[in-house]
Each structure stands twice: as structure tokens, then as C-alpha cells.
PDB file of C-alpha atoms in Angstrom:
ATOM      1  CA  UNK A   1     -16.580  -6.606  16.533  1.00 39.00           C
ATOM      2  CA  UNK A   2     -14.511  -4.049  17.479  1.00 42.00           C
ATOM      3  CA  UNK A   3     -10.733  -4.435  18.309  1.00 45.00           C
ATOM      4  CA  UNK A   4      -7.671  -6.244  16.617  1.00 42.00           C
ATOM      5  CA  UNK A   5      -8.558 -10.074  15.842  1.00 42.00           C
ATOM      6  CA  UNK A   6      -5.368 -11.900  18.364  1.00 46.00           C
ATOM      7  CA  UNK A   7      -4.808 -14.419  15.014  1.00 49.00           C
ATOM      8  CA  UNK A   8      -3.916 -11.707  12.744  1.00 51.00           C
ATOM      9  CA  UNK A   9       0.182 -11.610  13.177  1.00 58.00           C
ATOM     10  CA  UNK A  10       0.950  -7.906  14.667  1.00 63.00           C
ATOM     11  CA  UNK A  11       1.346  -5.189  12.209  1.00 74.00           C
ATOM     12  CA  UNK A  12       2.626  -1.968  12.479  1.00 78.00           C
ATOM     13  CA  UNK A  13       0.949   1.292  11.377  1.00 84.00           C
ATOM     14  CA  UNK A  14       1.539   4.758  11.208  1.00 86.00           C
ATOM     15  CA  UNK A  15      -0.488   7.739   9.979  1.00 88.00           C
ATOM     16  CA  UNK A  16       0.188  11.865   9.380  1.00 88.00           C
ATOM     17  CA  UNK A  17      -2.414  13.740  11.002  1.00 81.00           C
ATOM     18  CA  UNK A  18      -1.670  16.462   8.597  1.00 85.00           C
ATOM     19  CA  UNK A  19      -0.228  17.080   5.582  1.00 87.00           C
ATOM     20  CA  UNK A  20       3.472  17.801   6.809  1.00 89.00           C
ATOM     21  CA  UNK A  21       3.249  14.447   8.646  1.00 90.00           C
ATOM     22  CA  UNK A  22       1.716  13.040   5.852  1.00 87.00           C
ATOM     23  CA  UNK A  23       5.017  14.669   3.491  1.00 88.00           C
ATOM     24  CA  UNK A  24       7.260  13.033   6.397  1.00 89.00           C
ATOM     25  CA  UNK A  25       5.968   9.717   6.054  1.00 88.00           C
ATOM     26  CA  UNK A  26       6.591   9.697   2.362  1.00 87.00           C
ATOM     27  CA  UNK A  27       9.543   9.679   2.629  1.00 87.00           C
ATOM     28  CA  UNK A  28      10.525   7.230   5.001  1.00 89.00           C
ATOM     29  CA  UNK A  29       8.098   4.429   4.101  1.00 91.00           C
ATOM     30  CA  UNK A  30       9.501   0.861   3.084  1.00 92.00           C
ATOM     31  CA  UNK A  31       8.329  -1.646   0.150  1.00 93.00           C
ATOM     32  CA  UNK A  32       6.541  -3.432   2.201  1.00 93.00           C
ATOM     33  CA  UNK A  33       4.231  -0.606   2.983  1.00 94.00           C
ATOM     34  CA  UNK A  34       0.381  -0.123   1.656  1.00 94.00           C
ATOM     35  CA  UNK A  35      -0.668   3.273   1.931  1.00 94.00           C
ATOM     36  CA  UNK A  36      -3.937   4.001   2.591  1.00 94.00           C
ATOM     37  CA  UNK A  37      -6.164   7.559   1.974  1.00 94.00           C
ATOM     38  CA  UNK A  38      -9.001   8.585   1.261  1.00 95.00           C
ATOM     39  CA  UNK A  39      -9.886   9.416  -2.563  1.00 94.00           C
ATOM     40  CA  UNK A  40     -10.194  12.437  -4.157  1.00 92.00           C
ATOM     41  CA  UNK A  41     -10.546  14.332  -0.859  1.00 93.00           C
ATOM     42  CA  UNK A  42      -7.711  15.417   1.684  1.00 90.00           C
ATOM     43  CA  UNK A  43      -7.301  12.892   4.801  1.00 91.00           C
ATOM     44  CA  UNK A  44      -4.437  10.967   6.967  1.00 90.00           C
ATOM     45  CA  UNK A  45      -2.279   8.737   5.032  1.00 90.00           C
ATOM     46  CA  UNK A  46      -2.170   5.094   7.196  1.00 92.00           C
ATOM     47  CA  UNK A  47       0.500   2.767   6.231  1.00 92.00           C
ATOM     48  CA  UNK A  48       0.010  -0.509   6.995  1.00 93.00           C
ATOM     49  CA  UNK A  49       3.603  -2.304   7.216  1.00 91.00           C
ATOM     50  CA  UNK A  50       3.258  -5.945   5.855  1.00 91.00           C
ATOM     51  CA  UNK A  51       5.849  -8.287   6.720  1.00 88.00           C
ATOM     52  CA  UNK A  52       8.656  -9.266   3.478  1.00 89.00           C
ATOM     53  CA  UNK A  53       7.280 -11.098   0.573  1.00 89.00           C
ATOM     54  CA  UNK A  54       3.941 -10.420   1.313  1.00 88.00           C
ATOM     55  CA  UNK A  55       1.372  -8.941  -0.697  1.00 88.00           C
ATOM     56  CA  UNK A  56      -1.666  -6.589  -0.870  1.00 90.00           C
ATOM     57  CA  UNK A  57      -3.529  -9.982  -0.900  1.00 90.00           C
ATOM     58  CA  UNK A  58      -2.241 -11.141   2.375  1.00 86.00           C
ATOM     59  CA  UNK A  59      -3.876  -8.305   4.696  1.00 90.00           C
ATOM     60  CA  UNK A  60      -7.164  -9.635   6.314  1.00 89.00           C
ATOM     61  CA  UNK A  61     -10.394  -8.007   5.128  1.00 90.00           C
ATOM     62  CA  UNK A  62     -11.057  -6.517   8.259  1.00 89.00           C
ATOM     63  CA  UNK A  63      -7.517  -4.740   8.924  1.00 90.00           C
ATOM     64  CA  UNK A  64      -7.978  -3.522   5.245  1.00 92.00           C
ATOM     65  CA  UNK A  65     -11.683  -2.380   6.511  1.00 92.00           C
ATOM     66  CA  UNK A  66     -10.216  -0.479   9.490  1.00 91.00           C
ATOM     67  CA  UNK A  67      -7.850   0.614   7.964  1.00 92.00           C
ATOM     68  CA  UNK A  68     -10.288   2.624   5.337  1.00 94.00           C
ATOM     69  CA  UNK A  69     -12.633   3.257   8.564  1.00 93.00           C
ATOM     70  CA  UNK A  70      -9.333   5.714   9.910  1.00 92.00           C
ATOM     71  CA  UNK A  71      -8.576   7.459   6.962  1.00 94.00           C
ATOM     72  CA  UNK A  72     -12.048   8.167   6.299  1.00 95.00           C
ATOM     73  CA  UNK A  73     -12.849   9.461  10.519  1.00 94.00           C
ATOM     74  CA  UNK A  74      -9.559  11.695   9.881  1.00 93.00           C
ATOM     75  CA  UNK A  75     -10.743  13.181   6.586  1.00 94.00           C
ATOM     76  CA  UNK A  76     -12.320  16.941   7.462  1.00 93.00           C
ATOM     77  CA  UNK A  77     -14.834  16.193   4.405  1.00 95.00           C
ATOM     78  CA  UNK A  78     -14.833  12.901   4.223  1.00 94.00           C
ATOM     79  CA  UNK A  79     -15.655  11.772   7.948  1.00 94.00           C
ATOM     80  CA  UNK A  80     -19.239  13.994   7.644  1.00 96.00           C
ATOM     81  CA  UNK A  81     -19.984  11.765   4.562  1.00 95.00           C
ATOM     82  CA  UNK A  82     -22.005   8.690   4.669  1.00 95.00           C
ATOM     83  CA  UNK A  83     -19.266   6.903   2.214  1.00 95.00           C
ATOM     84  CA  UNK A  84     -16.416   7.829   0.388  1.00 97.00           C
ATOM     85  CA  UNK A  85     -14.055   5.529  -1.583  1.00 96.00           C
ATOM     86  CA  UNK A  86     -10.581   4.865  -0.126  1.00 96.00           C
ATOM     87  CA  UNK A  87      -7.477   4.249  -2.255  1.00 95.00           C
ATOM     88  CA  UNK A  88      -4.571   2.190  -1.565  1.00 94.00           C
ATOM     89  CA  UNK A  89      -1.715   1.131  -3.177  1.00 94.00           C
ATOM     90  CA  UNK A  90       1.494  -0.853  -2.604  1.00 94.00           C
ATOM     91  CA  UNK A  91       4.454   2.593  -1.210  1.00 94.00           C
ATOM     92  CA  UNK A  92       6.519   1.561  -4.269  1.00 93.00           C
ATOM     93  CA  UNK A  93       4.056   2.548  -6.377  1.00 93.00           C
ATOM     94  CA  UNK A  94       3.018   6.067  -4.937  1.00 91.00           C
ATOM     95  CA  UNK A  95       5.074   8.722  -7.263  1.00 89.00           C
ATOM     96  CA  UNK A  96       5.716  12.414  -5.515  1.00 88.00           C
ATOM     97  CA  UNK A  97       6.811  15.093  -7.643  1.00 86.00           C
ATOM     98  CA  UNK A  98       8.338  18.749  -7.370  1.00 86.00           C
ATOM     99  CA  UNK A  99       5.372  20.419  -8.889  1.00 90.00           C
ATOM    100  CA  UNK A 100       3.069  18.431  -5.845  1.00 83.00           C
ATOM    101  CA  UNK A 101       2.051  20.218  -2.681  1.00 88.00           C
ATOM    102  CA  UNK A 102       3.488  18.917   0.342  1.00 84.00           C
ATOM    103  CA  UNK A 103       1.195  15.318   1.774  1.00 80.00           C
ATOM    104  CA  UNK A 104       0.194  15.977  -2.150  1.00 80.00           C
ATOM    105  CA  UNK A 105       1.056  11.561  -4.091  1.00 85.00           C
ATOM    106  CA  UNK A 106       0.198  10.886  -7.534  1.00 84.00           C
ATOM    107  CA  UNK A 107       0.650   7.020  -8.902  1.00 86.00           C
ATOM    108  CA  UNK A 108       3.095   5.130 -11.103  1.00 86.00           C
ATOM    109  CA  UNK A 109      -0.001   2.926 -12.149  1.00 88.00           C
ATOM    110  CA  UNK A 110      -3.590   2.703 -11.747  1.00 81.00           C
ATOM    111  CA  UNK A 111      -5.502  -0.317 -10.978  1.00 71.00           C
ATOM    112  CA  UNK A 112      -9.247  -0.244 -10.062  1.00 54.00           C
TER     113      UNK A 112
END
């Protein structure tokens, strides 16, 4: 099915269209945000805002899938590929250091 399931609580989402918008979003994330990105490729950064106290496990599988499709569709290389890996993590796990280019991030902790 397409569209948003009406039973889901509304959850705000944000997307950076290029590396400069992605960089701006990195500066303004909330602890409740979950960040999505195509792994090892350039792509949009998508943030899904959860309610306070919710964890990643609270996101319905269909909504995770929609966020994954959104970053894939907004990846110059990824949108041309049949399959891509998508990473997602709580915003506080993102790590930005001064030697990283605009839009680039790392992680404090890696988890598979």
C-alpha cells in the first residue's frame, strides 16, 4: 500500500536536499531524532522525530521502509541501483569532527 497509515501517530520528518542542507540539519537535530542515510554513498539525510522517551524500536517497520526509500531515491548513485544498504541511528550517536567535509558524519558507536 502507499501513503501513511492513519493509525500511526504523526511524526515530523526532515530531509536535506544537498550537503549544505545536510550540514544545517546536523546542527539542529533533537535527541529524539533518528537519522537515515544510504550507506557508503552520497544521499539525502532524513531525520524522523520520535516522541520523547521513544526508541528506534518504536518506529513501525513500514515507516522505516519509507525513510529508507526516501534516502535511496535522493541518492545520485543509489537511485540507479537495485539495492542499497541504509543506515539509521539515533541523532545523539552522530559524530561530526572538524576534518569532515560538509554533510559528512561518523558514529560514536557502530551497531549492526
